[in-house]
PDB file of C-alpha atoms in Angstrom:
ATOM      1  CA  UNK A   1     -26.872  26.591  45.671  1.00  0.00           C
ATOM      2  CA  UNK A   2     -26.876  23.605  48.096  1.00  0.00           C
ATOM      3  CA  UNK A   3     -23.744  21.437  48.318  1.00  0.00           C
ATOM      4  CA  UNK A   4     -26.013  18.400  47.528  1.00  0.00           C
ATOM      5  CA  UNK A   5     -27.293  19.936  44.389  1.00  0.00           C
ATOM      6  CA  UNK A   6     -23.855  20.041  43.248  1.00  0.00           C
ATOM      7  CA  UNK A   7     -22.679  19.246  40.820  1.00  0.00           C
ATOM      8  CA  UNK A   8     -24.422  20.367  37.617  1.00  0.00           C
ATOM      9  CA  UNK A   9     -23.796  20.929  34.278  1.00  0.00           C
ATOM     10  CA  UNK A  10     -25.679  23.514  32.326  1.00  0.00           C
ATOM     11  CA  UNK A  11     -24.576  23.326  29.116  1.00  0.00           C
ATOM     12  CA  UNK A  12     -20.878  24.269  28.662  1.00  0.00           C
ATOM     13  CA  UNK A  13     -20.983  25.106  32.608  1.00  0.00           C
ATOM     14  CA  UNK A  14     -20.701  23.054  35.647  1.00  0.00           C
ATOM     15  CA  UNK A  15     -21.231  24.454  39.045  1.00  0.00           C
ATOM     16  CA  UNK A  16     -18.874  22.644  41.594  1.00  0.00           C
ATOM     17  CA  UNK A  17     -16.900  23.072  44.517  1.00  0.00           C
ATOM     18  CA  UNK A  18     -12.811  22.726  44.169  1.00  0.00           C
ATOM     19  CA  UNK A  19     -12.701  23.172  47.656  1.00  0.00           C
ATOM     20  CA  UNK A  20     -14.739  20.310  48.672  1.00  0.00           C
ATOM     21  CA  UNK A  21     -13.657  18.570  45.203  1.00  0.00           C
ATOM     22  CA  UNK A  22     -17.651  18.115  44.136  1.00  0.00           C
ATOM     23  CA  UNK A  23     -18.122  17.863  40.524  1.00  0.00           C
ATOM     24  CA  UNK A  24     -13.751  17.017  39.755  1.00  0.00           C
ATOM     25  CA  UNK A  25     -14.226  14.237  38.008  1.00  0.00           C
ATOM     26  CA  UNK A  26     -17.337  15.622  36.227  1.00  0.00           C
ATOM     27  CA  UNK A  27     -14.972  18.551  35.176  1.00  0.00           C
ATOM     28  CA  UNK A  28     -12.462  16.488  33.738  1.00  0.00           C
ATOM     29  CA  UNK A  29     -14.354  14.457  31.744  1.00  0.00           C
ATOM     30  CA  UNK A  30     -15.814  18.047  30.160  1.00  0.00           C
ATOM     31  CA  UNK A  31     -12.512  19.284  29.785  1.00  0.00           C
ATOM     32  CA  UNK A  32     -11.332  15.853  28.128  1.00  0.00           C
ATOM     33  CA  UNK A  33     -14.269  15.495  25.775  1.00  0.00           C
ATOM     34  CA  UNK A  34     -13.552  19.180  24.542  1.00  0.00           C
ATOM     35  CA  UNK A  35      -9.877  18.819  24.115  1.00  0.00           C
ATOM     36  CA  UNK A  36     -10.271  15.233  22.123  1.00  0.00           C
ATOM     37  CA  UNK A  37     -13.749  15.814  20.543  1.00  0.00           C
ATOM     38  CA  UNK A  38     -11.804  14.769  17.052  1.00  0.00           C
ATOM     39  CA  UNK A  39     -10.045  11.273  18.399  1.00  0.00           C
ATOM     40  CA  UNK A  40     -11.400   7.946  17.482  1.00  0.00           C
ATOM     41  CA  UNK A  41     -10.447   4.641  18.879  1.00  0.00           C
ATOM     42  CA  UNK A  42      -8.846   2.076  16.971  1.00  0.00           C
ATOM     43  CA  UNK A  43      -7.061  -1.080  17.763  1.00  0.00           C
ATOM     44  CA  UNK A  44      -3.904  -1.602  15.000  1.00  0.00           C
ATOM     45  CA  UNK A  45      -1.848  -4.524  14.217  1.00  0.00           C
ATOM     46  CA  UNK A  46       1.928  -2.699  13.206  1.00  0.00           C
ATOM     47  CA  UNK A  47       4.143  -5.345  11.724  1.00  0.00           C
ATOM     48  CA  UNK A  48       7.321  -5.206  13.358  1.00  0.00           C
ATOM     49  CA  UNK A  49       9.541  -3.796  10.457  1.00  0.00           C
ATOM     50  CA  UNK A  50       6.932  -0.513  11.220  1.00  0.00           C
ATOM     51  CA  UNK A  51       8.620   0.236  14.253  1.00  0.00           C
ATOM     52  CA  UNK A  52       8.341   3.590  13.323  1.00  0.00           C
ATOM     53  CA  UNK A  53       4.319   3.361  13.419  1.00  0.00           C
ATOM     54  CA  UNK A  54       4.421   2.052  17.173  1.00  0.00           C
ATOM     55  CA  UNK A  55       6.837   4.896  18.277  1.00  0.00           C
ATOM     56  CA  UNK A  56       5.308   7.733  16.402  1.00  0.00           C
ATOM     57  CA  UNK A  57       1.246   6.740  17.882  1.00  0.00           C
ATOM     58  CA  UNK A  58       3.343   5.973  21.340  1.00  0.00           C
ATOM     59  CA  UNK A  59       4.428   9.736  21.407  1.00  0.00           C
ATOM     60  CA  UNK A  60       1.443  11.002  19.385  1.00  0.00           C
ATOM     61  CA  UNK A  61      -1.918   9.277  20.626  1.00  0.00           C
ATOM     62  CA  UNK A  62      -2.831   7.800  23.351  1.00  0.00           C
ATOM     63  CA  UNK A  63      -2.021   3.895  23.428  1.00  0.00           C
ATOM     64  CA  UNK A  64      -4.349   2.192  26.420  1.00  0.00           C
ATOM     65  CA  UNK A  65      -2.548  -0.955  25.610  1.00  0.00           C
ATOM     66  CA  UNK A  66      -0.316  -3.039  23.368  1.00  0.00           C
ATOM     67  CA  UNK A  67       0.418  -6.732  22.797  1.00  0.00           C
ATOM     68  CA  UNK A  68       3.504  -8.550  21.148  1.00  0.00           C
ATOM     69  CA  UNK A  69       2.490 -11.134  19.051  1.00  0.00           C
ATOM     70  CA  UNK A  70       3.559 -13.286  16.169  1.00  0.00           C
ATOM     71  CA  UNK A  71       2.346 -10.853  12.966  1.00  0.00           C
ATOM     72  CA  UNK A  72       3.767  -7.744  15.301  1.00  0.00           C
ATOM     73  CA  UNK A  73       2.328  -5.037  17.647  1.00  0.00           C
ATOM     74  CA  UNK A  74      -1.424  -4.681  18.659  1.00  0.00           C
ATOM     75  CA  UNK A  75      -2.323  -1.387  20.198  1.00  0.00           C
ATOM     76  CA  UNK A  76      -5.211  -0.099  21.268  1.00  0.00           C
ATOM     77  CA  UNK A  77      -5.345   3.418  20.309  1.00  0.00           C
ATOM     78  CA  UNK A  78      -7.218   6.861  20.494  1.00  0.00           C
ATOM     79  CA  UNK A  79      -5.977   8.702  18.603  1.00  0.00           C
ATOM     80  CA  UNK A  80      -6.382  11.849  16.028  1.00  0.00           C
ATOM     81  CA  UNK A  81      -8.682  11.221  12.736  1.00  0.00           C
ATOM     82  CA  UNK A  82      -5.686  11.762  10.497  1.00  0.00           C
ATOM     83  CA  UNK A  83      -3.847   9.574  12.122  1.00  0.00           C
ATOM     84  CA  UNK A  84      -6.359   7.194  11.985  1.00  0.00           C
ATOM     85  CA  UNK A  85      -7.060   7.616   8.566  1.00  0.00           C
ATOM     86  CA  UNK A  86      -3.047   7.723   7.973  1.00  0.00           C
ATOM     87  CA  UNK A  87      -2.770   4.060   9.617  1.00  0.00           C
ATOM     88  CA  UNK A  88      -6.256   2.419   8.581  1.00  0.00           C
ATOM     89  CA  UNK A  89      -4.289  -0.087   6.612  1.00  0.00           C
ATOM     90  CA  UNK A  90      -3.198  -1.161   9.826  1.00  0.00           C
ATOM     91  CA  UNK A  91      -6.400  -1.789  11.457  1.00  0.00           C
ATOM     92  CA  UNK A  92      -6.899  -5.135  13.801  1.00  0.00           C
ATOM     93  CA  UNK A  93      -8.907  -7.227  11.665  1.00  0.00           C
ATOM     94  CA  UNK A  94     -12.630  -8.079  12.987  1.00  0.00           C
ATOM     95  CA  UNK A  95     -13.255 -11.788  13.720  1.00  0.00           C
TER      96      UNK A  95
END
């Protein structure tokens, strides 16, 4: 296989070359879709008495961003389905 066919998924394969670091980020994103395939997104307002909400996601999801402001914490979250579904009453309202 030619260097400029690379790289290519087949499937649950990708051909690649480490050594030349062809096909890396391609990898990663394979590797990080399989490992979080049961995450959703979710942006949460915690009131601040919750502090417990905003360390527990902090250590337990993966918070992209948050924001202090009046009504308490918004993150921006992806997170596991249960916790998702644990915290849903705490979902950012849609305008």
């Amino acid at each position: 296989m030619e260097k400029e066919e690379l790289p290519r998924i087949d499937g649950n394969k990708i051909f690649m070359s480490a050594r030349d670091g062809i096909g890396l980020q391609e990898l990663l994103q394979m590797i990080k879709k399989r490992v979080f395939s049961g995450n959703r997104e979710g942006i949460f307002l915690i009131p601040y008495e919750k502090g417990e909400i905003v360390s527990y996601l902090n250590s337990n999801a993966t918070v992209s961003s948050q924001e202090y402001l009046a009504e308490g914490v918004k993150l921006f979250v992806d997170c596991r389905e249960s916790d998702y579904s644990k915290y849903r009453e705490y979902l950012f309202p849609e305008d």
